[in-house]
C-alpha angles and dihedrals in degrees: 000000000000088000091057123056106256134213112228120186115194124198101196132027092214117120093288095051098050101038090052087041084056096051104044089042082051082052088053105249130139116258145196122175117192122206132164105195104038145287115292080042115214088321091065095021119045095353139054101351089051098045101039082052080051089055100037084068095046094055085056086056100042084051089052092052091056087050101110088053091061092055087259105136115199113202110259093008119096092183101260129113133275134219117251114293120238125282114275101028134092099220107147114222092201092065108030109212090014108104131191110228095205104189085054099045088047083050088047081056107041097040083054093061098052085049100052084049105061084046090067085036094064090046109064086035079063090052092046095246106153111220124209123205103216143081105275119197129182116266084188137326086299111033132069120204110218114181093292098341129092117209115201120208149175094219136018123211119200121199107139089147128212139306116216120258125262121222104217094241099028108076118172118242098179099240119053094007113045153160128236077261096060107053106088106064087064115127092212139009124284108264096201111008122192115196110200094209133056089198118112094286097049088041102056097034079050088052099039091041094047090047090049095056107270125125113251129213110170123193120209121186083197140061097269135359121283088016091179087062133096095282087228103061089043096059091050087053096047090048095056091041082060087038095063105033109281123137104223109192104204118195088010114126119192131230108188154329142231149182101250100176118298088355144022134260120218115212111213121212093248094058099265124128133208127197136206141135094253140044124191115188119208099166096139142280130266121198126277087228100111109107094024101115084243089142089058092044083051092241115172112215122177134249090285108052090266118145103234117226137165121225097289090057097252125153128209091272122084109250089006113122136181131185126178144018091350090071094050090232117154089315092228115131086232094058092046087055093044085047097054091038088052092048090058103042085046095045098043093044101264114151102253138177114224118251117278112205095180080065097056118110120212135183128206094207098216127126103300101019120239110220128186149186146169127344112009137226081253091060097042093047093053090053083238079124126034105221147144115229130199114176113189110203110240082237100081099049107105091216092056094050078050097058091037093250113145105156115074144056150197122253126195132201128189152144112289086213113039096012102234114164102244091175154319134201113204129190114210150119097291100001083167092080094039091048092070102065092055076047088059097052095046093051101040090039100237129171135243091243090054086055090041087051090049112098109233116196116254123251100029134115084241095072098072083069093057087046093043085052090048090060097050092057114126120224122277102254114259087014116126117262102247 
């Protein structure tokens, strides 16, 4: 199909939806991509560009707050702790005289994301994709219905993306019970703020909310926060949750939640009840695929609501792709791109390897940040993956003593035979740019002793992952055991 110009028809503008749309524009088809709510879809506009902007000013605030200990003195403030500051103010206790302006933070946000959306806008204006504003669905597996217009296309490219998740009896109302959509239209900052879900969302608005200022109560269903994370790298984010404030439930479920005055109550399965101003719900996501005319394409979706696909991003219909959070697939901005990237080079003849998800790096952008690839401590433990396993506390890097970081460390994971890095998981300030050189090894198969023989610069963070490496190092053969 790449010798003859092709006709593409895209449902969704996320990360999935424009990065396909690149790439099959690049092949020379013609494409439409068709989004309702904007370019950049949930990811640029009410998701991860919006919450990681949220962050970045929280880590500002969490680095004003360990000034002192760096021999930074801020007039008035002698680096302790201050009792709650009045209702109705924004005042962070954590940093004394330091306040948080929330209208213009959430402006900051919101202005951002716009941004961040024209950006991609004027991209795919540049590559000569036409764009359509409206809700698309399939009139069958080759035409897509449009208000009163009917796209045909060789091939159709679903990326619509995810909702998140109600709780029955927790019904958002925009202003006291929310969503992670729903924050930043608030005129001041949550005064007690109570987060329902210790998964990644819950885990880094609980983090960024408590280091702004807010109260934070956090409710986890399980033992400890992120449970489906490495264990290791949880219970240093929990610590430091109890460290700063934060009030972390473990084993407590909510039922439900309701407006009780100026704030909420949240009522526990066990018949408890906890109070704040504010609620944020993080409880999941389900797919945005209801509406679509899957059924008449002859999509198959699963029992959740989920679009099947196989690793080069097919569906069940012939010439019918999907790519992101649709298909439930590792739900990361990256993978949705990659999947959509991958659905195009496969569908207009392009070699492709299929997609890897053991390779994929993530970050949980709390303080400090958790990131992860390849083959996990679960994994190892269970004997599923034969590994060895180093892991270097964050404490004993020079850099890091420098900076005033304490909390964190560098885990390393490789072949006991032939000493290949399989993986590594490292918690740090900024452990997404770390992470990528543990990404490199696992998907170019190196070896502990090529990252031991790597110079890494001194004093740098980065260093504890050449040092990590060097211990992994297996004995020269022949050579005596020391």
């Amino acid at each position: 199909m790449s010798q003859a110009r092709a006709d593409v028809a895209i449902l969704g503008g996320g990360p999935g939806g424009y990065e396909a749309a690149l790439v099959a524009a690049q092949l020379g088809a013609q494409v439409t991509v068709v989004e309702a709510d904007g370019l950049g879809g949930a990811c640029v506009l009410t998701d991860c560009v919006p919450s990681k902007t949220l962050i970045a000013t929280s880590e500002t605030m969490g680095i004003l707050s360990g000034s002192a200990g760096l021999g930074i003195r801020i007039e008035g403030y002698d680096g302790r702790r201050r009792p709650r500051p009045a209702p109705g103010t924004t005042a962070s206790p954590a940093a004394g005289p330091v306040t948080v302006d929330a209208p213009r933070l959430n402006g900051r946000v919101k202005a951002l994301a716009v941004a961040q959306s024209a950006d991609v806008g004027a991209r795919l204006a540049a590559e000569g994709v036409e764009v359509i504003s409206g809700r698309g669905r399939l009139a069958d597996a080759h035409t897509v219905a449009v208000a009163d217009r009917a796209i045909t296309a060789d091939v159709v490219l679903l990326a619509t993306g995810g909702l998140p998740r109600q709780l029955p009896g927790a019904e958002p109302d925009g202003e006291r019970i929310l969503n992670w959509r729903q924050l930043y239209d608030l005129a001041e900052l949550p005064e007690e703020l109570v987060v329902v879900g210790s998964g990644v969302t819950g885990a880094e608005f609980a983090s960024a909310y408590q280091a702004l200022g807010s109260q934070v109560t956090l409710i986890s269903s399980r033992d400890r926060v992120l449970p489906r994370e490495d264990p290791d790298a949880a219970m240093v984010v929990e610590d430091v949750f109890r460290r700063r404030g934060m009030t972390v439930l473990s084993r407590s479920r909510a039922d439900g939640v309701k407006r009780e005055g100026n704030g909420i109550a949240v009522t526990l399965s066990d018949g408890r009840t906890v109070r704040g101003t504010h609620c944020l719900l993080t409880v999941g996501v389900v797919p945005a695929t209801q509406h679509l005319g899957l059924d008449d394409a002859g999509v198959i979706v699963d029992d959740r609501g989920f679009v099947t696909v196989d690793k080069v991003s097919r569906t069940s219909a012939p010439g019918v792709y999907a790519a992101g959070d649709c298909t439930g697939v590792m739900m990361l901005a990256s993978v949705a791109a990659m999947q959509g990237r991958v659905a195009m080079w496969h569908a207009l003849g392009e070699a492709v390897q299929p997609l890897r998800l053991s390779h994929v790096a993530a970050t949980i952008f709390t303080e400090p940040e958790i990131a992860t690839v390849g083959v996990s401590q679960a994994a190892v433990d269970s004997g599923q993956v034969e590994a060895a396993a180093v892991k270097l506390p964050l404490a004993t890097n020079a850099r890091a003593k420098m900076q005033g970081f304490r909390d964190g460390f560098v885990k390393l994971f490789a072949r006991p035979r032939s000493g290949t890095v399989v993986g590594g998981v490292v918690v740090a300030p900024r452990a997404s740019e770390l992470i990528l050189a543990i990404s490199l090894a696992v998907e170019q198969m190196l070896t502990v002793d090529q990252i031991a023989h790597t110079f890494a610069v001194y004093p740098s963070l980065s260093g504890s992952l050449t040092e990590a490496a060097r211990r992994l190092m297996r004995p020269v053969e022949g050579a005596p055991d020391r």
